Short mmCIF file of C-alpha atoms (C1' of nucleotides) in Angstrom, two decimals:
data_model
loop_
_atom_site.label_atom_id
_atom_site.label_comp_id
_atom_site.label_asym_id
_atom_site.label_seq_id
_atom_site.Cartn_x
_atom_site.Cartn_y
_atom_site.Cartn_z
CA MET P 1 189.10 55.05 -0.55
CA LYS P 2 186.03 57.39 -0.73
CA SER P 3 187.84 60.68 -0.17
CA GLY P 4 191.75 61.19 -0.30
CA ASN P 5 192.47 61.85 3.22
CA LYS P 6 195.58 61.35 4.46
CA ARG P 7 193.75 58.97 8.10
CA LYS P 8 195.36 58.72 11.28
CA ALA P 9 194.37 54.68 11.07
CA PRO P 10 190.84 53.28 10.66
CA SER P 11 189.44 54.64 13.94
CA ASP P 12 192.17 54.68 16.14
CA GLN P 13 191.69 55.15 19.27
CA VAL P 14 189.59 58.05 19.29
CA SER P 15 188.02 59.24 22.69
CA GLU P 16 183.96 59.15 22.92
CA LEU P 17 185.04 62.88 24.54
CA THR P 18 186.09 63.48 21.02
CA THR P 19 182.88 61.65 18.76
CA ASN P 20 180.85 63.43 21.49
CA ARG P 21 182.03 66.68 20.35
CA LEU P 22 182.07 65.99 16.55
CA SER P 23 178.41 65.48 17.31
CA ILE P 24 178.07 69.07 18.77
CA TYR P 25 180.08 70.70 15.57
CA LEU P 26 177.81 68.70 13.30
CA ARG P 27 174.58 70.61 14.84
CA CYS P 28 176.29 73.94 14.55
CA LEU P 29 177.76 73.54 11.16
CA ASN P 30 173.92 72.90 10.30
CA ARG P 31 173.06 75.95 11.86
CA LEU P 32 175.80 77.84 10.08
CA GLU P 33 174.53 76.25 6.77
CA GLN P 34 170.72 77.41 7.39
CA ALA P 35 172.53 80.33 8.07
CA GLY P 36 174.40 81.19 4.86
CA VAL P 37 177.84 80.99 6.27
CA ASP P 38 180.17 79.61 3.71
CA THR P 39 183.47 78.99 5.77
CA ILE P 40 184.11 79.34 9.56
CA SER P 41 187.33 78.96 11.45
CA SER P 42 188.52 77.02 14.13
CA GLN P 43 188.74 79.96 16.56
CA ALA P 44 185.07 81.39 15.36
CA LEU P 45 183.61 77.59 16.15
CA ALA P 46 185.52 77.50 19.60
CA GLU P 47 183.83 80.75 20.55
CA GLN P 48 180.10 79.37 19.72
CA PHE P 49 180.72 76.70 22.62
CA HIS P 50 183.37 77.30 25.53
CA LEU P 51 185.97 75.31 23.67
CA ASN P 52 189.49 75.65 22.61
CA ALA P 53 190.27 76.03 18.93
CA ALA P 54 193.27 73.53 18.98
CA GLN P 55 191.17 71.39 20.75
CA ILE P 56 189.10 71.51 17.13
CA ARG P 57 191.53 71.23 15.17
CA LYS P 58 193.18 67.85 16.64
CA ASP P 59 189.64 66.48 17.35
CA LEU P 60 188.99 67.51 13.27
CA ALA P 61 192.19 65.59 12.24
CA TYR P 62 192.26 62.11 13.91
CA PHE P 63 189.46 61.98 10.60
CA GLY P 64 191.56 64.05 7.92
CA GLU P 65 192.61 67.04 6.83
CA PHE P 66 189.78 68.91 6.14
CA GLY P 67 190.38 72.49 6.78
CA VAL P 68 192.31 75.07 4.15
CA ARG P 69 195.44 77.27 5.81
CA GLY P 70 194.28 80.77 5.78
CA VAL P 71 190.77 80.25 5.17
CA GLY P 72 189.06 77.63 7.73
CA TYR P 73 186.81 74.89 6.97
CA TYR P 74 183.85 75.27 4.50
CA VAL P 75 180.71 74.43 6.30
CA LYS P 76 179.17 72.30 3.77
CA ASP P 77 182.14 70.33 2.90
CA LEU P 78 183.05 69.57 6.67
CA LYS P 79 179.04 68.75 7.70
CA LEU P 80 179.26 66.25 4.74
CA HIS P 81 182.67 64.66 5.97
CA LEU P 82 181.16 64.99 9.96
CA ARG P 83 177.97 63.08 8.67
CA LYS P 84 180.37 60.25 7.31
CA ILE P 85 182.38 60.11 10.01
CA LEU P 86 179.50 59.63 12.55
CA GLY P 87 177.82 57.34 10.05
CA LEU P 88 175.06 59.27 9.36
CA ASP P 89 175.05 59.45 6.11
CA ARG P 90 172.46 56.64 6.12
CA LYS P 91 169.11 55.71 7.61
CA LEU P 92 169.33 54.56 11.51
CA ARG P 93 166.54 52.54 12.49
CA VAL P 94 166.13 52.25 16.69
CA ALA P 95 163.81 50.12 18.65
CA VAL P 96 162.80 51.61 21.99
CA LEU P 97 163.14 48.83 24.84
CA GLY P 98 160.18 49.34 27.47
CA ALA P 99 157.01 51.26 26.30
CA GLY P 100 156.57 53.56 29.67
CA ASN P 101 156.55 56.90 30.24
CA LEU P 102 159.97 57.67 29.25
CA GLY P 103 160.42 54.94 26.45
CA GLN P 104 157.28 56.70 25.14
CA ALA P 105 158.61 60.27 25.11
CA LEU P 106 161.51 59.07 23.89
CA ALA P 107 159.90 57.29 21.10
CA ASP P 108 158.17 60.43 20.38
CA TYR P 109 161.21 62.87 20.54
CA PRO P 110 161.28 64.98 17.54
CA GLY P 111 165.46 65.70 18.30
CA PHE P 112 166.22 62.12 16.91
CA GLY P 113 164.02 62.06 13.66
CA ARG P 114 165.79 65.32 12.63
CA GLU P 115 169.71 63.61 12.24
CA GLY P 116 167.98 60.84 10.41
CA PHE P 117 167.25 58.35 13.09
CA GLU P 118 163.85 56.36 12.48
CA ILE P 119 162.25 54.89 15.72
CA VAL P 120 160.61 51.94 14.53
CA ALA P 121 159.11 50.24 17.42
CA MET P 122 158.91 49.68 20.67
CA PHE P 123 159.09 46.41 23.12
CA ASP P 124 157.18 45.99 26.20
CA THR P 125 155.75 43.33 28.52
CA ALA P 126 152.56 44.96 29.25
CA ALA P 127 149.91 42.49 27.51
CA GLU P 128 147.88 45.86 27.45
CA LYS P 129 150.05 47.66 25.82
CA ILE P 130 151.28 44.98 23.28
CA GLY P 131 149.79 46.31 19.74
CA ASP P 132 148.83 49.57 20.56
CA GLN P 133 151.62 52.24 19.42
CA SER P 134 152.65 55.71 20.98
CA ARG P 135 151.34 59.61 20.15
CA SER P 136 153.29 59.47 16.91
CA GLY P 137 152.53 56.32 15.81
CA VAL P 138 155.65 53.72 16.81
CA PRO P 139 154.12 50.28 16.94
CA ILE P 140 154.50 48.49 20.54
CA TYR P 141 155.57 44.75 20.68
CA ASP P 142 155.85 42.16 22.82
CA ILE P 143 159.30 41.92 23.95
CA ARG P 144 159.10 38.17 23.25
CA ASP P 145 159.44 39.07 19.37
CA LEU P 146 162.43 41.29 19.71
CA LYS P 147 164.43 38.57 18.27
CA LYS P 148 162.86 38.00 15.53
CA MET P 149 161.68 41.61 14.94
CA ALA P 150 165.10 43.88 15.15
CA ARG P 151 165.99 41.05 12.53
CA ARG P 152 163.23 41.57 10.12
CA GLU P 153 163.15 45.48 10.89
CA ARG P 154 167.14 45.56 11.07
CA ILE P 155 167.47 47.46 13.98
CA ASP P 156 170.73 48.88 14.92
CA ILE P 157 170.38 50.60 18.28
CA GLY P 158 168.52 49.83 21.10
CA VAL P 159 167.05 52.53 23.44
CA MET P 160 166.44 50.89 26.88
CA ALA P 161 164.00 52.35 29.41
CA VAL P 162 162.88 49.87 31.24
CA PRO P 163 163.11 49.50 35.60
CA ALA P 164 166.57 48.54 37.16
CA GLU P 165 165.40 44.98 37.41
CA ALA P 166 164.51 44.12 33.97
CA ALA P 167 167.42 45.87 32.48
CA GLN P 168 170.41 43.52 32.52
CA SER P 169 167.85 40.59 31.01
CA VAL P 170 165.85 42.88 28.35
CA LEU P 171 170.06 44.00 27.18
CA ASP P 172 171.27 40.50 27.36
CA MET P 173 167.84 39.98 25.02
CA ALA P 174 168.61 42.76 23.00
CA VAL P 175 172.37 41.79 22.60
CA ALA P 176 170.76 38.32 21.25
CA ALA P 177 168.72 39.77 18.85
CA GLY P 178 172.00 40.77 17.38
CA VAL P 179 171.62 44.90 18.53
CA LYS P 180 175.27 45.66 18.48
CA ALA P 181 174.58 49.73 20.31
CA ILE P 182 172.47 50.70 23.43
CA LEU P 183 171.62 53.51 24.63
CA ASN P 184 170.88 52.84 28.37
CA PHE P 185 168.17 54.99 30.59
CA SER P 186 168.07 52.53 33.40
CA PRO P 187 170.10 53.19 36.15
CA GLY P 188 172.47 50.53 37.60
CA ALA P 189 175.68 48.35 36.35
CA ILE P 190 175.14 46.41 33.50
CA LYS P 191 176.96 43.84 31.71
CA ILE P 192 177.60 43.75 28.02
CA PRO P 193 179.82 41.60 25.78
CA LEU P 194 182.23 42.55 24.07
CA GLY P 195 181.57 43.85 20.55
CA VAL P 196 178.46 45.70 21.90
CA LYS P 197 178.36 49.51 23.10
CA LEU P 198 176.35 50.62 25.89
CA LYS P 199 176.29 54.28 26.94
CA SER P 200 174.17 54.82 29.70
CA VAL P 201 172.77 58.33 30.68
CA ASP P 202 171.64 57.90 34.62
CA LEU P 203 169.17 59.94 35.77
CA THR P 204 169.31 59.53 39.24
CA VAL P 205 173.45 60.25 39.00
CA SER P 206 173.09 63.51 36.71
CA LEU P 207 170.32 65.08 39.63
CA GLU P 208 172.53 63.81 42.40
CA SER P 209 175.39 65.23 41.07
CA LEU P 210 173.85 69.08 41.32
CA SER P 211 172.60 68.15 44.61
CA PHE P 212 175.96 67.72 45.70
CA TYR P 213 176.62 71.26 44.16
CA LEU P 214 174.27 72.98 45.92
CA ALA P 215 175.46 71.03 49.43
CA GLN P 216 178.73 72.31 48.81
CA GLY P 217 177.34 76.07 48.56
CA GLY P 218 178.06 76.06 44.92
CA GLU P 219 181.93 77.87 44.82
CA GLY P 220 183.21 77.90 41.56
CA GLU P 221 181.71 77.76 38.36
CA MET D 1 182.14 69.55 63.25
CA LYS D 2 179.85 66.94 62.78
CA SER D 3 182.14 63.72 63.05
CA GLY D 4 186.23 63.85 62.97
CA ASN D 5 187.19 63.92 59.74
CA LYS D 6 190.45 64.91 58.64
CA ARG D 7 189.26 66.66 55.82
CA LYS D 8 191.22 67.67 52.47
CA ALA D 9 189.26 71.50 52.10
CA PRO D 10 185.41 72.23 51.95
CA SER D 11 184.97 70.66 48.45
CA ASP D 12 188.43 71.77 46.76
CA GLN D 13 188.45 70.78 43.34
CA VAL D 14 185.85 67.34 43.24
CA SER D 15 185.78 66.31 39.92
CA GLU D 16 182.32 65.70 38.52
CA LEU D 17 183.52 62.77 37.91
CA THR D 18 184.43 62.01 41.12
CA THR D 19 180.81 63.02 42.72
CA ASN D 20 179.16 60.89 39.60
CA ARG D 21 180.95 58.11 41.13
CA LEU D 22 179.88 58.98 45.08
CA SER D 23 176.46 58.50 43.61
CA ILE D 24 176.58 54.89 42.23
CA TYR D 25 178.82 53.82 45.12
CA LEU D 26 175.52 54.98 47.29
CA ARG D 27 173.14 53.09 45.05
CA CYS D 28 174.76 50.48 45.42
CA LEU D 29 175.26 50.39 49.27
CA ASN D 30 171.33 50.70 49.48
CA ARG D 31 171.51 47.73 47.97
CA LEU D 32 173.85 46.13 50.27
CA GLU D 33 172.19 47.56 53.36
CA GLN D 34 169.15 45.95 52.40
CA ALA D 35 170.64 42.79 51.68
CA GLY D 36 171.82 42.94 55.20
CA VAL D 37 175.69 42.93 54.10
CA ASP D 38 177.42 45.00 57.17
CA THR D 39 180.85 46.08 55.86
CA ILE D 40 182.31 46.30 52.49
CA SER D 41 185.95 46.50 51.39
CA SER D 42 187.03 48.95 48.41
CA GLN D 43 188.08 46.00 46.55
CA ALA D 44 184.12 43.95 46.72
CA LEU D 45 182.98 47.21 45.81
CA ALA D 46 184.91 48.06 42.94
CA GLU D 47 184.40 44.49 41.16
CA GLN D 48 180.55 45.44 41.34
CA PHE D 49 181.26 48.14 38.47
CA HIS D 50 184.07 47.56 36.79
CA LEU D 51 186.80 49.99 38.57
CA ASN D 52 189.81 50.28 40.64
CA ALA D 53 189.48 49.97 43.98
CA ALA D 54 192.19 52.80 44.69
CA GLN D 55 189.75 55.26 42.78
CA ILE D 56 187.43 54.47 45.13
CA ARG D 57 189.27 54.97 48.35
CA LYS D 58 190.67 58.07 46.95
CA ASP D 59 187.30 59.42 45.72
CA LEU D 60 186.04 58.57 49.38
CA ALA D 61 189.23 60.02 50.96
CA TYR D 62 188.20 63.92 49.10
CA PHE D 63 185.74 63.87 52.14
CA GLY D 64 187.16 62.24 55.17
CA GLU D 65 188.41 58.61 56.82
CA PHE D 66 185.26 56.46 56.61
CA GLY D 67 186.88 53.00 56.27
CA VAL D 68 188.69 50.66 58.64
CA ARG D 69 191.92 49.41 57.77
CA GLY D 70 191.73 45.55 58.24
CA VAL D 71 188.02 45.76 57.84
CA GLY D 72 186.80 47.89 55.19
CA TYR D 73 183.66 50.55 55.27
CA TYR D 74 180.43 50.00 57.32
CA VAL D 75 177.87 49.93 55.17
CA LYS D 76 175.43 52.04 56.95
CA ASP D 77 177.95 54.45 58.27
CA LEU D 78 179.04 55.17 54.74
CA LYS D 79 175.87 55.61 53.19
CA LEU D 80 175.08 57.95 55.52
CA HIS D 81 178.51 60.03 54.96
CA LEU D 82 177.87 59.64 51.51
CA ARG D 83 173.62 60.77 51.86
CA LYS D 84 175.23 63.81 53.30
CA ILE D 85 178.06 64.41 51.36
CA LEU D 86 175.40 64.80 48.28
CA GLY D 87 173.41 66.83 49.92
CA LEU D 88 170.46 63.99 50.11
CA ASP D 89 169.73 64.11 53.68
CA ARG D 90 167.06 66.22 52.80
CA LYS D 91 163.92 66.87 50.91
CA LEU D 92 165.54 68.56 47.23
CA ARG D 93 162.53 70.05 45.69
CA VAL D 94 162.22 69.79 41.69
CA ALA D 95 160.68 71.77 39.14
CA VAL D 96 160.25 70.57 35.74
CA LEU D 97 160.42 72.90 32.49
CA GLY D 98 158.46 72.09 29.42
CA ALA D 99 155.59 69.64 30.00
CA GLY D 100 155.93 68.34 26.75
CA ASN D 101 155.90 64.48 26.25
CA LEU D 102 159.63 64.16 27.83
CA GLY D 103 158.90 66.91 30.73
CA GLN D 104 155.93 64.70 31.74
CA ALA D 105 157.75 61.56 31.27
CA LEU D 106 160.47 62.95 33.83
CA ALA D 107 157.82 64.74 36.44
CA ASP D 108 156.41 61.07 36.53
CA TYR D 109 160.00 58.84 36.71
CA PRO D 110 159.82 57.01 39.89
CA GLY D 111 163.77 57.08 40.35
CA PHE D 112 164.00 60.63 41.39
CA GLY D 113 161.34 59.99 44.23
CA ARG D 114 163.02 57.58 45.60
CA GLU D 115 166.68 59.23 46.48
CA GLY D 116 164.33 61.93 48.66
CA PHE D 117 163.58 64.21 45.08
CA GLU D 118 160.37 65.83 45.23
CA ILE D 119 158.88 66.82 41.97
CA VAL D 120 156.71 69.39 42.84
CA ALA D 121 155.60 71.42 39.50
CA MET D 122 155.82 71.68 35.97
CA PHE D 123 155.77 74.71 33.75
CA ASP D 124 154.91 75.12 30.43
CA THR D 125 153.56 78.17 27.44
CA ALA D 126 150.70 76.10 26.52
CA ALA D 127 148.06 77.55 27.66
CA GLU D 128 145.64 73.83 27.27
CA LYS D 129 148.30 72.59 29.40
CA ILE D 130 148.32 75.29 32.28
CA GLY D 131 146.48 73.92 35.04
CA ASP D 132 146.29 70.22 34.08
CA GLN D 133 148.49 67.56 35.86
CA SER D 134 150.78 64.77 34.89
CA ARG D 135 149.51 61.49 35.38
CA SER D 136 150.91 61.03 38.68
CA GLY D 137 149.70 64.48 39.57
CA VAL D 138 152.24 66.97 39.30
CA PRO D 139 150.84 70.33 38.16
CA ILE D 140 151.23 72.39 35.22
CA TYR D 141 152.13 76.25 36.05
CA ASP D 142 151.96 79.28 33.29
CA ILE D 143 155.95 79.68 32.67
CA ARG D 144 155.48 83.77 33.44
CA ASP D 145 154.31 82.56 37.15
CA LEU D 146 157.78 80.73 37.57
CA LYS D 147 159.47 83.50 39.46
CA LYS D 148 156.50 83.74 42.02
CA MET D 149 156.15 79.92 42.22
CA ALA D 150 159.95 79.31 42.56
CA ARG D 151 160.33 81.30 45.41
CA ARG D 152 157.04 80.27 47.40
CA GLU D 153 157.90 76.40 46.37
CA ARG D 154 161.49 76.75 47.25
CA ILE D 155 162.61 74.80 44.12
CA ASP D 156 166.08 73.78 44.38
CA ILE D 157 167.22 72.23 41.01
CA GLY D 158 165.21 72.90 37.75
CA VAL D 159 164.92 69.93 35.17
CA MET D 160 164.32 71.56 31.39
CA ALA D 161 162.52 69.70 28.38
CA VAL D 162 162.02 72.77 26.54
CA PRO D 163 162.88 72.66 22.51
CA ALA D 164 166.23 74.42 21.63
CA GLU D 165 164.99 77.27 20.25
CA ALA D 166 163.32 78.23 23.85
CA ALA D 167 166.01 76.92 25.98
CA GLN D 168 168.32 79.97 26.64
CA SER D 169 165.27 82.00 27.45
CA VAL D 170 163.81 79.56 30.14
CA LEU D 171 167.41 78.93 31.44
CA ASP D 172 167.51 82.73 32.24
CA MET D 173 164.13 82.67 33.65
CA ALA D 174 164.82 79.99 35.99
CA VAL D 175 168.04 81.92 36.94
CA ALA D 176 166.59 84.73 37.78
CA ALA D 177 163.67 83.23 40.04
CA GLY D 178 166.39 81.95 41.81
CA VAL D 179 167.07 78.56 40.75
CA LYS D 180 170.96 77.48 41.37
CA ALA D 181 171.39 74.37 39.80
CA ILE D 182 169.70 72.98 36.38
CA LEU D 183 169.42 69.60 34.62
CA ASN D 184 169.13 70.30 30.97
CA PHE D 185 167.18 67.90 28.61
CA SER D 186 167.09 70.66 25.35
CA PRO D 187 169.98 70.28 22.96
CA GLY D 188 172.40 73.30 22.38
CA ALA D 189 174.56 75.46 23.85
CA ILE D 190 173.61 77.21 26.77
CA LYS D 191 175.11 80.19 28.55
CA ILE D 192 174.77 80.56 32.56
CA PRO D 193 175.65 83.29 34.94
CA LEU D 194 178.49 82.05 37.85
CA GLY D 195 177.41 80.84 40.86
CA VAL D 196 174.60 78.28 38.70
CA LYS D 197 175.35 74.54 37.91
CA LEU D 198 173.81 73.36 34.42
CA LYS D 199 174.19 69.71 33.83
CA SER D 200 173.42 68.71 30.18
CA VAL D 201 171.82 65.47 28.67
CA ASP D 202 172.26 65.22 25.09
CA LEU D 203 169.98 62.84 23.46
CA THR D 204 171.42 63.65 19.95
CA VAL D 205 174.98 63.66 20.77
CA SER D 206 174.39 60.22 23.34
CA LEU D 207 172.83 58.87 19.78
CA GLU D 208 175.40 59.79 17.56
CA SER D 209 178.33 59.12 19.44
CA LEU D 210 176.48 55.13 19.27
CA SER D 211 175.86 55.41 15.16
CA PHE D 212 179.62 56.63 15.53
CA TYR D 213 180.35 53.18 16.83
CA LEU D 214 178.81 51.45 14.31
CA ALA D 215 179.97 53.50 11.65
CA GLN D 216 183.48 52.55 12.60
CA GLY D 217 182.86 48.58 12.56
CA GLY D 218 183.02 48.78 16.66
CA GLU D 219 186.36 47.81 17.01
CA GLY D 220 187.68 47.61 20.53
CA GLU D 221 185.70 47.12 23.91
"C1'" DT O 1 196.62 39.38 58.30
"C1'" DT O 2 193.63 42.76 55.68
"C1'" DT O 3 192.46 46.74 54.30
"C1'" DT O 4 192.57 51.24 54.21
"C1'" DG O 5 194.68 56.12 52.75
"C1'" DT O 6 198.23 58.09 49.98
"C1'" DG O 7 202.47 59.55 47.84
"C1'" DA O 8 204.87 58.34 43.26
"C1'" DA O 9 204.30 56.66 38.64
"C1'" DC O 10 201.56 56.49 34.91
"C1'" DT O 11 198.02 57.47 31.54
"C1'" DA O 12 194.52 60.62 29.15
"C1'" DG O 13 193.04 64.92 27.65
"C1'" DT O 14 193.65 69.84 26.99
"C1'" DT O 15 195.87 73.89 25.26
"C1'" DC O 16 200.52 75.93 23.82
"C1'" DA O 17 203.05 77.55 20.53
"C1'" DC O 18 204.64 77.89 15.71
"C1'" DA O 19 206.23 75.49 10.97
"C1'" DG O 20 203.72 75.64 7.07
"C1'" DC O 21 200.45 76.23 3.37
"C1'" DT O 22 197.21 79.06 0.98
"C1'" DA J 1 198.33 88.19 6.76
"C1'" DG J 2 195.40 84.11 8.21
"C1'" DC J 3 194.36 79.80 9.61
"C1'" DT J 4 195.57 74.98 9.77
"C1'" DG J 5 197.45 70.74 11.33
"C1'" DT J 6 200.82 69.39 14.75
"C1'" DG J 7 204.64 68.38 18.41
"C1'" DA J 8 205.64 69.68 22.74
"C1'" DA J 9 204.26 71.35 27.50
"C1'" DC J 10 200.87 71.38 30.68
"C1'" DT J 11 196.76 69.36 33.62
"C1'" DA J 12 193.73 66.31 34.98
"C1'" DG J 13 192.47 61.70 36.17
"C1'" DT J 14 193.66 56.93 37.25
"C1'" DT J 15 196.37 52.88 38.80
"C1'" DC J 16 200.34 51.42 41.24
"C1'" DA J 17 202.20 50.25 44.94
"C1'" DC J 18 203.13 50.19 49.91
"C1'" DA J 19 203.50 52.27 54.81
"C1'" DA J 20 200.47 52.58 58.54
"C1'" DA J 21 196.57 50.98 61.12
"C1'" DA J 22 193.13 47.72 62.89
#
DNA sequence: TTTTGTGAACTAGTTCACAGCT
DNA sequence: AGCTGTGAACTAGTTCACAAAA
């Protein structure tokens, strides 16, 4: 029992929409802290993005009572709570699977470093890439060594950016290596075993949804 | 009246979840056509991803009656319909805003080319990049020329990959240049005027949602 | 018989509105 | 007075289940 929270339950049915928003709140709190703001109300926070204040309070209420009535939330305090809830109170070790253009760009993406993620390795099949490293110095290993390395390097999260044909087999390797969470940029459907979390970003789908908007003549928001 | 559809309405309230799925159906149909499959039932299609058959039928029903009772959907026919609905029956011209690591990787991403997107230009502020081009030959222009170029090159969609601080001003430039749809990889909240569509991919939020999963001990799914 | 298209039932997510702390 | 935490009301999205078409 770390803090005196009246918790709903360990993590009873928190939707992904909620956890995504927690991330966004945290980013905002970082800025607020930087700006020297001490407390913030759900109302003021909601205005930053276009969100409803009750939504924010509900999101937070899943994890405890962090606010003070009549005052709002203490920025520093809430930030710490959110970091803990999101598991960002420890360094998370990330491996990028696939050292192509996109993989290398992701490995060097500065945004990841900022919130405690550490990109420790890339993996690829191409002999000429293995032994090389990315611009920012992330070493590229043979994907066949993934299992060995993932354990040795204690990889928490995999970021997968490989061609669609390779995606399932690379995912299976990552799972066999004990990686429990994967952010996937490869297109197409992928099967995962229970107990492993896959989050997919599908660039083609995203672009096509914009195309749809344009094709429909862009009515509404 | 192209085809004899009993349409619900021009584009009456189709949710983004639906349009994203249309994209996924289309990808699957492409594979099926390649594999020489002639017809497919909503049930069979649903099994490919883990989706409900009624969901697929409902999604399609927003746009017309494309199926044949007792048979299913003609793969070729449905593919054509979906391409038209998604606005992929014409080439879409895309500009990448921000020629950093991520921007260049996106400009060269082969997945975009496949479904009729054409990356025609990149824009950046860095003098040393301007005039240069990406690995696959996409030229980099001065962002100050965006307005002029966007009209001349008939840019339909912008893909934004710039630092958070620059995001709002780059977006404003794109909007001023007449770009009506933007896929955004920059973190943080961005304001857009009505009639412009912004779709954001937030890499940090995605990773943090995986971190959350790990922190909660990975119960469920 | 098979499978669509769709109203009805259900489930999830959001917003309202207000009691209850500070 | 001000703002949280939360049940109740509402809205959106999904799944069921079945009549109607081929």
